Short mmCIF file of C-alpha atoms in Angstrom, two decimals:
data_model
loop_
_atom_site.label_atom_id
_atom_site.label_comp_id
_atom_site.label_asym_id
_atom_site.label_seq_id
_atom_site.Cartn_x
_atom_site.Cartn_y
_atom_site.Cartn_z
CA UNK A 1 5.14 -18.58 -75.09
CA UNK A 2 2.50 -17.11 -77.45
CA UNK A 3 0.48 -19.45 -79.66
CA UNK A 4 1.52 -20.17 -82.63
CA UNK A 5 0.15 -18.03 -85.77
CA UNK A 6 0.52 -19.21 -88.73
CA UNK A 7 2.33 -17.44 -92.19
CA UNK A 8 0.61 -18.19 -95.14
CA UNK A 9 1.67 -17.03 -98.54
CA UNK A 10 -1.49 -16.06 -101.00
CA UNK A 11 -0.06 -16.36 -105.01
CA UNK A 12 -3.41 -15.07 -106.82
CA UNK A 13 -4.28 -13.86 -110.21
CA UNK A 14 -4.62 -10.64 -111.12
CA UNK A 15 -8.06 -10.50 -112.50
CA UNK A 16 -9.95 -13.01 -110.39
CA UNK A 17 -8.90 -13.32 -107.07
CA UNK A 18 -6.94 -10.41 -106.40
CA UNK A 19 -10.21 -9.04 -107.23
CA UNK A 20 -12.10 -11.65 -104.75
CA UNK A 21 -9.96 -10.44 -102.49
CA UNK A 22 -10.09 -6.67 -102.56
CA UNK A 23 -14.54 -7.18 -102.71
CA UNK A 24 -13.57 -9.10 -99.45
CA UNK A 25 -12.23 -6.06 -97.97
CA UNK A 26 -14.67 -3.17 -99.80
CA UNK A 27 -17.49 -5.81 -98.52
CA UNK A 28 -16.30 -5.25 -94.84
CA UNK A 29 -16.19 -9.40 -94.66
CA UNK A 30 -13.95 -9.91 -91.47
CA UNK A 31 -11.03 -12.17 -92.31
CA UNK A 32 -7.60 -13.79 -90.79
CA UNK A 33 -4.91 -11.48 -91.29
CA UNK A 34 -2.09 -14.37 -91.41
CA UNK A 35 -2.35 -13.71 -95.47
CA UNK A 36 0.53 -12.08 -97.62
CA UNK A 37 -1.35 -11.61 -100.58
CA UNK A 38 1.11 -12.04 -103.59
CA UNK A 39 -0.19 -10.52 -107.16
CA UNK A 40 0.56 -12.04 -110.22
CA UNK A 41 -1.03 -11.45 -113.90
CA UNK A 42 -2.32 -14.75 -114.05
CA UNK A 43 -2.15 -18.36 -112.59
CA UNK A 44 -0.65 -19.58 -115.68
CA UNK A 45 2.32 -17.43 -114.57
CA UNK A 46 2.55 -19.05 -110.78
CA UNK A 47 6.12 -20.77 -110.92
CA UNK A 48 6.47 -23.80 -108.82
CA UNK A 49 9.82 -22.74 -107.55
CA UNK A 50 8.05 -20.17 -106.03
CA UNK A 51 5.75 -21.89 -103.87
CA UNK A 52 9.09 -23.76 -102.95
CA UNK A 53 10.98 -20.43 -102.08
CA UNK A 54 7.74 -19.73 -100.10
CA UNK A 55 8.09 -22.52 -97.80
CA UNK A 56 12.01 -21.80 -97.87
CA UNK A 57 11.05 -18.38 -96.68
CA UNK A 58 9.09 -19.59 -93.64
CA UNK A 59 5.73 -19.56 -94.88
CA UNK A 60 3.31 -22.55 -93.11
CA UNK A 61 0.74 -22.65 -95.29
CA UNK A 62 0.55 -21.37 -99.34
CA UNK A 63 -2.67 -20.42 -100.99
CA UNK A 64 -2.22 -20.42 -105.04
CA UNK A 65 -5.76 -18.93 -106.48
CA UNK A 66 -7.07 -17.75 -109.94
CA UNK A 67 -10.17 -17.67 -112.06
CA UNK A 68 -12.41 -20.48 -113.00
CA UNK A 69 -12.28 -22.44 -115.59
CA UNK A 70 -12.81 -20.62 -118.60
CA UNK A 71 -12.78 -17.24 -116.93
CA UNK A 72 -9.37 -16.39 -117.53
CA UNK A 73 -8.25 -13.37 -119.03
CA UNK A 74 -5.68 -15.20 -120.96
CA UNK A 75 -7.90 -17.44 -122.44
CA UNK A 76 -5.82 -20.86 -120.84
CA UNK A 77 -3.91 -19.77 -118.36
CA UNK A 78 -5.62 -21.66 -115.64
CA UNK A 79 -6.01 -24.58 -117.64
CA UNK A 80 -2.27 -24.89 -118.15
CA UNK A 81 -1.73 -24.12 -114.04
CA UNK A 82 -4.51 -26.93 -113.25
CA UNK A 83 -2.16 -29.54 -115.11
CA UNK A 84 1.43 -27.97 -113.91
CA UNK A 85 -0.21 -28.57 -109.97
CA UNK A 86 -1.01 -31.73 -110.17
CA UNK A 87 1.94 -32.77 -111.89
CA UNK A 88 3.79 -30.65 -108.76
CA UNK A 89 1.52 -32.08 -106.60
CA UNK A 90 2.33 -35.40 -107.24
CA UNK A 91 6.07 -34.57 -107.36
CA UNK A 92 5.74 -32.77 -103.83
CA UNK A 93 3.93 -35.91 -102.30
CA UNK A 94 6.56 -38.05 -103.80
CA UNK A 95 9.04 -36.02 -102.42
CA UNK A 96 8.19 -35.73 -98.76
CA UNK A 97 6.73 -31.84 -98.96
CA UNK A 98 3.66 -31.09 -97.14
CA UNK A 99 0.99 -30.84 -99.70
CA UNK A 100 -1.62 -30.47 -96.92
CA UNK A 101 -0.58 -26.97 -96.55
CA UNK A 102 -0.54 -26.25 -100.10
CA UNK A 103 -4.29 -25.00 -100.90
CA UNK A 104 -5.66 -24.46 -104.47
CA UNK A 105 -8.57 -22.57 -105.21
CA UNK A 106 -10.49 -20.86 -107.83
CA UNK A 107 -11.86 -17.66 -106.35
CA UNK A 108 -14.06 -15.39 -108.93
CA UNK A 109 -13.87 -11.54 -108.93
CA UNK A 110 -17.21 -12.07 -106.92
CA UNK A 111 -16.35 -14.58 -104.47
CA UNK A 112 -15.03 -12.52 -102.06
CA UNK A 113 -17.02 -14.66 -99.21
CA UNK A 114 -15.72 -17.52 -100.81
CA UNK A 115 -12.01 -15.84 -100.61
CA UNK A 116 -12.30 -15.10 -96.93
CA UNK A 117 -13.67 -18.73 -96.10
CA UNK A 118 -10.75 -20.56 -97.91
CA UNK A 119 -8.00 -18.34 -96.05
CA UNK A 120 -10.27 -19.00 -92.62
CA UNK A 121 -10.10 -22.64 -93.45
CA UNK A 122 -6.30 -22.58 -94.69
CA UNK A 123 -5.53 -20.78 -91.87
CA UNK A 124 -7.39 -23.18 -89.24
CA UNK A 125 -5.77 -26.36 -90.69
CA UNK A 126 -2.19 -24.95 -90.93
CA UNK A 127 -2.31 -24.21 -87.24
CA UNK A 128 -3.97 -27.62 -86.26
CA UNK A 129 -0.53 -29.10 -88.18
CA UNK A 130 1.70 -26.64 -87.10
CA UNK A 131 4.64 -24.57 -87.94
CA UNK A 132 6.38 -26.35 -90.92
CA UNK A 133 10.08 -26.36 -90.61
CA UNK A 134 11.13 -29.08 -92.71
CA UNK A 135 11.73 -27.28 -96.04
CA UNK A 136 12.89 -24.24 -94.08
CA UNK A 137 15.23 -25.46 -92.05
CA UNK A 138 17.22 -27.34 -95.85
CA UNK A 139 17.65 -23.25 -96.28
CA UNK A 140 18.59 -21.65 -93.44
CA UNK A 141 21.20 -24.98 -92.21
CA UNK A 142 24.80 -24.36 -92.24
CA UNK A 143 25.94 -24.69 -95.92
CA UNK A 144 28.98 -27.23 -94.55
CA UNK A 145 26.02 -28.94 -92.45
CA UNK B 1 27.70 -54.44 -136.37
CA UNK B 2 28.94 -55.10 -140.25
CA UNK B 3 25.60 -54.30 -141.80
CA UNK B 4 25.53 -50.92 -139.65
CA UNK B 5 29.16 -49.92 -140.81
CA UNK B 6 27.90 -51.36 -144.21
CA UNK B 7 24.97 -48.66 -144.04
CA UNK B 8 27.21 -45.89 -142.12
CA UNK B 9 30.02 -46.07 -145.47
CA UNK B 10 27.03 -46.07 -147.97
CA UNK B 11 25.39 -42.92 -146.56
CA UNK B 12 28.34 -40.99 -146.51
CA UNK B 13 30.08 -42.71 -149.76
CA UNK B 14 26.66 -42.01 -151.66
CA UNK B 15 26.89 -38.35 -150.30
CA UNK B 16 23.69 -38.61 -148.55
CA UNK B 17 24.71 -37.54 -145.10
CA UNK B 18 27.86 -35.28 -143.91
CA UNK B 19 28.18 -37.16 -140.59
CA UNK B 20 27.58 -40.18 -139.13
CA UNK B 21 27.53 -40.04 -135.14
CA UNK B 22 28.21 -43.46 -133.42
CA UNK B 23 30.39 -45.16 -131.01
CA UNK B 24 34.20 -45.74 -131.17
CA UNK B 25 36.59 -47.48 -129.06
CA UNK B 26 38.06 -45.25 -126.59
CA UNK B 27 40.82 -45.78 -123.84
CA UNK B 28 40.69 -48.46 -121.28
CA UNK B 29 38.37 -50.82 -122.72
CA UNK B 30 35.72 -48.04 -122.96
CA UNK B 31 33.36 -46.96 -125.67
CA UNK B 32 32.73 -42.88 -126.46
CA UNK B 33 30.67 -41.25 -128.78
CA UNK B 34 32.72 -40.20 -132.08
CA UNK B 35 31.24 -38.33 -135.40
CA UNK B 36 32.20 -39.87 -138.55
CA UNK B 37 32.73 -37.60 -141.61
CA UNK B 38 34.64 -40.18 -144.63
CA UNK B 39 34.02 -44.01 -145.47
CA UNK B 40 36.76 -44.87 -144.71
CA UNK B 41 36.74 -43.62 -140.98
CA UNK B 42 33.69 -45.60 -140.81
CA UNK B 43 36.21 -48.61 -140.23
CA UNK B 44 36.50 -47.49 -136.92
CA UNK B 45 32.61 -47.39 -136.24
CA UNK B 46 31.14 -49.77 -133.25
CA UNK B 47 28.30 -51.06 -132.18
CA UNK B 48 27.94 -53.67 -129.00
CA UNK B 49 26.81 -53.91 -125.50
CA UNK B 50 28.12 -51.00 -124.03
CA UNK B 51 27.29 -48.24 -126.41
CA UNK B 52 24.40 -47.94 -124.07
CA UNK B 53 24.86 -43.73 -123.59
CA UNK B 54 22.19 -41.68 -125.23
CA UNK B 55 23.67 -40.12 -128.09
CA UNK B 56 20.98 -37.82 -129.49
CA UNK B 57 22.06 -35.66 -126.90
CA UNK B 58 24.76 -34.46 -129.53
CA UNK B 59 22.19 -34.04 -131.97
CA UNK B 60 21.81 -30.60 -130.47
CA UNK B 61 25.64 -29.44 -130.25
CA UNK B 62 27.06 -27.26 -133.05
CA UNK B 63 28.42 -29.94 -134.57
CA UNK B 64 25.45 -31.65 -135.46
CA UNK B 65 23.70 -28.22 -136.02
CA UNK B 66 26.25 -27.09 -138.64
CA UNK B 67 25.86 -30.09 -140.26
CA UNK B 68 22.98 -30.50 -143.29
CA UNK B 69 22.30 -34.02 -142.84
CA UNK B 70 23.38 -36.53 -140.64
CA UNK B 71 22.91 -39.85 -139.39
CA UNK B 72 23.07 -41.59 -136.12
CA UNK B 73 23.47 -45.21 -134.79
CA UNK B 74 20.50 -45.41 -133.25
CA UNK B 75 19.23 -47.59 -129.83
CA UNK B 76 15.58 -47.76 -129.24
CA UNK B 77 15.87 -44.76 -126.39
CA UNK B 78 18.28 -42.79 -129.03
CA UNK B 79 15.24 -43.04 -131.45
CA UNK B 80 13.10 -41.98 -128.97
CA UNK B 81 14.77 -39.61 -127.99
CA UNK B 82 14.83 -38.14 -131.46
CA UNK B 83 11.34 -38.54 -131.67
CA UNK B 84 10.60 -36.27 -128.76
CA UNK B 85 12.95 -33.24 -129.92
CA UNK B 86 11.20 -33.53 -133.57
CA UNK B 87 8.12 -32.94 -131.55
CA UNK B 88 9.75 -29.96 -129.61
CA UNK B 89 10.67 -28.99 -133.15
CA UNK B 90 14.30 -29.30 -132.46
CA UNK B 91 15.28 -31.25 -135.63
CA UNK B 92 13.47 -32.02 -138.81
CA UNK B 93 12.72 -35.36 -140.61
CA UNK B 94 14.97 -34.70 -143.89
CA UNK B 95 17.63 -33.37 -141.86
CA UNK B 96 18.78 -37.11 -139.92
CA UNK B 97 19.00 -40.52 -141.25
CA UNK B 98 18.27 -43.14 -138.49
CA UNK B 99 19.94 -46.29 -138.54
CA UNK B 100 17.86 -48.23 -135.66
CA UNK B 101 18.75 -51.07 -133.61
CA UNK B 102 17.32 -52.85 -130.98
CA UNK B 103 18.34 -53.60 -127.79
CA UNK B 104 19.62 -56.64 -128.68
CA UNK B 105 22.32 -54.70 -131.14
CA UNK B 106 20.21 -56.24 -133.84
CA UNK B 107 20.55 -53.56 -136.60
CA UNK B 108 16.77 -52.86 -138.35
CA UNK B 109 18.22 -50.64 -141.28
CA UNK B 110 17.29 -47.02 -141.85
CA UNK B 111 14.16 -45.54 -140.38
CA UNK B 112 11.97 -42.48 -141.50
CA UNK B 113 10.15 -40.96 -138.80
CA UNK B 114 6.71 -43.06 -139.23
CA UNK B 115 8.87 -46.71 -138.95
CA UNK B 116 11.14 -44.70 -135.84
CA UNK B 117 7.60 -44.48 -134.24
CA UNK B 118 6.44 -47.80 -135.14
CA UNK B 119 10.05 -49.14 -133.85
CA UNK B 120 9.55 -46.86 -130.70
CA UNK B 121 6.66 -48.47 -129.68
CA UNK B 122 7.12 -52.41 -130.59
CA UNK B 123 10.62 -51.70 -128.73
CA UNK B 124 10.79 -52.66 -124.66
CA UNK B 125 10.59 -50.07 -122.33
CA UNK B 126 10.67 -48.86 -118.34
CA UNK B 127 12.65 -49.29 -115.35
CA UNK B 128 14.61 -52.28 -114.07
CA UNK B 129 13.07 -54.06 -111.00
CA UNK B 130 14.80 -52.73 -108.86
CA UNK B 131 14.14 -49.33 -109.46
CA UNK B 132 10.62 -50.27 -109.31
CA UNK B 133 11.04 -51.67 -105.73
CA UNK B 134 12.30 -48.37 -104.82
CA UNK B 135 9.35 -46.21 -106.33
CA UNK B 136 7.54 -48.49 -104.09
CA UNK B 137 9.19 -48.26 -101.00
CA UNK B 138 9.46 -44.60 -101.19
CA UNK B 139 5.62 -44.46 -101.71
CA UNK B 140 5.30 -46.08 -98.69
CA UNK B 141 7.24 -44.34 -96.76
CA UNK B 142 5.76 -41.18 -94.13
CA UNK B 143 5.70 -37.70 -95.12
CA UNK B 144 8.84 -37.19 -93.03
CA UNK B 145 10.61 -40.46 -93.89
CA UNK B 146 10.08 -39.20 -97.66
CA UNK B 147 11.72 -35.92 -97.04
CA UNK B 148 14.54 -37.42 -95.10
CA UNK B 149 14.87 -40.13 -97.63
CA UNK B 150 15.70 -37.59 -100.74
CA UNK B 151 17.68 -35.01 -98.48
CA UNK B 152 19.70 -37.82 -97.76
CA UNK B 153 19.84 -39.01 -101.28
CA UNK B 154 21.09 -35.83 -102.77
CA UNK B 155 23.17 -35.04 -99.91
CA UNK B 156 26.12 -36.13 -102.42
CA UNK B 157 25.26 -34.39 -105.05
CA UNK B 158 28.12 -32.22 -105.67
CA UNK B 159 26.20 -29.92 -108.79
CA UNK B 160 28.51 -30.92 -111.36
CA UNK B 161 24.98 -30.93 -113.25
CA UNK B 162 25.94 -34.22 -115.35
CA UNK B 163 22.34 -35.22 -115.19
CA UNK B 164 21.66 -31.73 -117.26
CA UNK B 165 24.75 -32.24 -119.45
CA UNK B 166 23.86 -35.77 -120.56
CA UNK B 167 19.93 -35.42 -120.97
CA UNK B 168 19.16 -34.87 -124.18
CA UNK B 169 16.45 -32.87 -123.09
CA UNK B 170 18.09 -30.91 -121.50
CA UNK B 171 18.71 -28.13 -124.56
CA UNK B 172 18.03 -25.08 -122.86
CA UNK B 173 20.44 -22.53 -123.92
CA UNK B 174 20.07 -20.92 -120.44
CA UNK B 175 19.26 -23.07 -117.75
CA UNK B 176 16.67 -21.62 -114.92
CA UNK B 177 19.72 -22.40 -112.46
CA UNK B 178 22.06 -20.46 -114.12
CA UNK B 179 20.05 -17.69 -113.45
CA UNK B 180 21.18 -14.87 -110.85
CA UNK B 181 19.28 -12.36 -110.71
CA UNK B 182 17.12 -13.31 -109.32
CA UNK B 183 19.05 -16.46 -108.51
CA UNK B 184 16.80 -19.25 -108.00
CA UNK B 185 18.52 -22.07 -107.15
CA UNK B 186 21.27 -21.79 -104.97
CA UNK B 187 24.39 -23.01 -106.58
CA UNK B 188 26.42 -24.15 -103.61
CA UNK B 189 25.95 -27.93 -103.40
CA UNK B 190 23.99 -27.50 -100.37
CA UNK B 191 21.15 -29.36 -98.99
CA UNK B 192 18.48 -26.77 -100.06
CA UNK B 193 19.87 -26.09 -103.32
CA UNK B 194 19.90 -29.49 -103.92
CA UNK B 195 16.57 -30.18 -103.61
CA UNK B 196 15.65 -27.52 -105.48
CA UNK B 197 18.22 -28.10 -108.36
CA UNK B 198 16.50 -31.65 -108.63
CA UNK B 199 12.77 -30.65 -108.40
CA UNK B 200 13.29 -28.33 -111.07
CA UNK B 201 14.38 -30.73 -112.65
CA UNK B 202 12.13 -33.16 -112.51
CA UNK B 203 9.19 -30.71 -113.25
CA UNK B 204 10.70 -29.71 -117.01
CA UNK B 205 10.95 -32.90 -117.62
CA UNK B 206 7.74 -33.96 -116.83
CA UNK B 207 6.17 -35.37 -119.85
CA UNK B 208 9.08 -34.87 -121.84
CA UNK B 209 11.60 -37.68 -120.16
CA UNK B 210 11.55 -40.15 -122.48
CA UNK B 211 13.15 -42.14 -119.76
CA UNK B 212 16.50 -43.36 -121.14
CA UNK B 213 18.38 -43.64 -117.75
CA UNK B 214 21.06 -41.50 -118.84
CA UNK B 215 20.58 -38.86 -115.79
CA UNK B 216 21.00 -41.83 -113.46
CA UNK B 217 24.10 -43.68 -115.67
CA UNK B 218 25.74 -40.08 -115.25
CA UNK B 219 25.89 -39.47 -112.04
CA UNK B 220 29.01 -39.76 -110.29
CA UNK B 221 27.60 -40.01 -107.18
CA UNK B 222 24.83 -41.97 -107.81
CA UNK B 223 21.59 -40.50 -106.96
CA UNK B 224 18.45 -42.21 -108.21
CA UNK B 225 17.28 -39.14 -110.85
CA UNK B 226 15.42 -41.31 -112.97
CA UNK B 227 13.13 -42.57 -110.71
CA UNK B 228 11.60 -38.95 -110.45
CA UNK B 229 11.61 -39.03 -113.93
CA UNK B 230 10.04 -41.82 -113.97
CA UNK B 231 7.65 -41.77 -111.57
CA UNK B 232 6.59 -38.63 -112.91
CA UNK B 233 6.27 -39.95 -116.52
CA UNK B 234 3.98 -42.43 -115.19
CA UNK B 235 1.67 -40.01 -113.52
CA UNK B 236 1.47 -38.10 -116.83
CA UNK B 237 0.66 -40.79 -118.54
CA UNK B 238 -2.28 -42.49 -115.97
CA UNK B 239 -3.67 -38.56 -115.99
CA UNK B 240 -3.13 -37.41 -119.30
CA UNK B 241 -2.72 -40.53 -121.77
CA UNK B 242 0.43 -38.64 -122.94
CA UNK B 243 4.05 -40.58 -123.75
CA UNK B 244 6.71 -38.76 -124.83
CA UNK B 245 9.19 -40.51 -127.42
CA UNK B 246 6.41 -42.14 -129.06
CA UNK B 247 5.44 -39.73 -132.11
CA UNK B 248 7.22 -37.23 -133.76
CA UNK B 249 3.94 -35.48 -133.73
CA UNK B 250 3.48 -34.46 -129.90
CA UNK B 251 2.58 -32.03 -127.66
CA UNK B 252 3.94 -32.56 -123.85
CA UNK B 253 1.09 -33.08 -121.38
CA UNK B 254 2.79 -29.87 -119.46
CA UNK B 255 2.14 -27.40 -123.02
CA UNK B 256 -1.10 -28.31 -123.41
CA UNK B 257 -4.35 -29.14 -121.45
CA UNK B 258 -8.01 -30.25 -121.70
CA UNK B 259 -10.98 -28.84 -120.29
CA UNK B 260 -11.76 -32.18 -118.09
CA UNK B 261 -8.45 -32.54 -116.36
CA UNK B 262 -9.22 -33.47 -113.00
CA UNK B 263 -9.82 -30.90 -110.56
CA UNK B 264 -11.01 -32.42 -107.09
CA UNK B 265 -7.84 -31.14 -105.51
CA UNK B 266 -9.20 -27.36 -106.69
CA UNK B 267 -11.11 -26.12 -103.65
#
């Protein structure tokens, strides 16, 4: 059987870390390629349901990224996302979901060693817990289960 | 319960209000909400121990909308309640006459919205003990025995969404699950959309819930809702100072933000 690699789901901003991330690559920094890099226009905009439909989807591990604090290009975007996750966060640990695989970061337009180090890390620690198949399983059971 | 039928005929004798919205008797030895619109209807007006459900829920219907003034038999979560959609700018302060009692069914007279606040806060508050013990023994509880614990708990839950229909924060003209395309929550009462149905849940309501209960009351199948609520409410409050229901003058620790909230979660 092959070892087990894990899916991690990457919701970044537009105008900080997509931008980490793409300096990453035009850097030639050497990175895991378990990442699905998901844009959005700004963390503010970063649903909780979909970090939920992530793990629903089979993801292992979920990055959610944007710009420092009071970089973003929305003025308050970030600040209104720092308050949402740990309000989710709490909710999640209450709950029973994993919120060790749920990474937050701020990653700058000019981080992008900082960007590949946190999906490295991410990456490293959702394989040392494993494939996560709680939440997925609730989605893909037998609706009469 | 004289001196609130006493104020109830006055309002609407004295042309003051269009409606009064209170309790009646209803079949069976039960109580149900009823609107009032003459004095002499106002005969039929209640107030005792079981008109416990939180009627400023109605406060957003058409009814109440139509309406130019209005008043309302009011418990301490009812004035709360109103409290927290003033805030959310859902009704304004001339608009509703508030004729508080506590939760004794000992009738304070009418309340603007500076004595509703000052009644709000002097007024007792929370979860039962035994709700309490539950928060607790969830918290202590593994990762996995968590997740098993609420799978199993809304395992009932059929989605006849009376938690929605009987939260009077719940206003939403559209509801996030009614949405289909894309369809969000799964609307099949199954194990997944569940869950999700009830996070969502519990995340709008974060910092809003002025924890009345009602969600739990509701439910005909008995899931503990309003311990999310609740445990969430507390959280907000610990990190944010924030209460909801407390001033008619609010914004919900979700809407707004400051720059020192705590970030060591933020790698």
């Amino acid at each position: 059987m092959s070892e087990f690699e894990p899916k991690i789901v990457a919701f970044v901003c537009n105008w900080c870390t997509y931008a980490g991330a793409d300096l990453t690559g035009t850097s030639r920094i050497k990175y895991a390629t378990n990442v699905r890099i998901v844009r959005f226009p700004c963390t503010g905009r970063i649903d909780y349901m979909l970090l939920t439909k992530a793990f629903a989807s089979g993801a292992d591990g979920i990055i959610v990224s944007g710009c420092h604090p009071n970089d973003c290009h929305y003025t308050s975007g970030n600040f209104h996302a720092r308050r949402r996750w740990m309000v989710f966060k709490k909710l999640c640990d209450f709950m029973g979901i994993d919120t060790r695989r749920i990474v937050f970061s701020w990653v700058s337009a000019a981080e992008g060693v900082k960007w590949a180090d946190i999906v490295n890390t991410t990456v490293e620690e959702v394989r040392k817990l494993g494939p996560y198949e709680s939440y997925h399983k609730l989605s893909t059971q037998d609706i009469l289960a | 319960m004289e001196d609130i039928k006493k104020l109830a005929r006055e309002l609407l004798a004295d042309n003051k209000v269009q409606l009064v919205l209170g309790f009646e008797n209803g079949t069976a030895n039960r109580v149900r909400p009823a609107f009032f619109t003459t004095p002499e209807a106002v005969d039929k007006l209640i107030y005792n121990e079981f008109c416990i459900q939180n009627i400023a829920l109605y406060l957003k219907k058409d009814i109440c909308q139509h309406a130019a003034s209005l008043a309302i038999t009011a418990n301490p979560n009812v004035v709360r309640s109103i409290l927290q959609l003033a805030a959310e700018n859902q009704i304004k302060e001339e608009k509703i006459k508030i004729i508080g009692i506590t939760h004794e069914g000992k009738c304070v007279g009418l309340l603007d919205f500076k004595a509703a606040e000052e009644f709000s806060k002097t007024q007792p508050k929370g979860l039962k003990d035994e709700d309490k013990a539950l928060i607790e023994k969830i918290q202590a509880m593994s990762l996995e025995e968590k997740f098993d614990y609420w799978v199993e708990a809304f395992s009932p839950c059929i989605k006849c969404y009376a938690c929605r229909a009987s939260c009077p924060m719940c206003y939403c003209g559209k509801c996030n699950v009614e949405s289909n395309n894309p369809q969000w929550i799964p609307v099949a009462p199954h194990k997944y959309g569940n869950m999700e149905w009830h996070m969502m849940r519990a995340m709008h309501l974060a910092g809003r819930c002025i924890n009345c209960g009602e969600c739990n009351r509701s439910c005909p199948v008995d899931i503990p809702l309003n311990i999310l609520s609740y445990m969430l409410s507390d959280f907000v409050l610990e990190e944010f100072e924030s209460e909801a229901g407390l001033s008619a003058v609010f914004t919900p620790a979700l809407s707004s933000y400051t720059m020192v909230d705590k970030e060591n979660f933020i790698k």
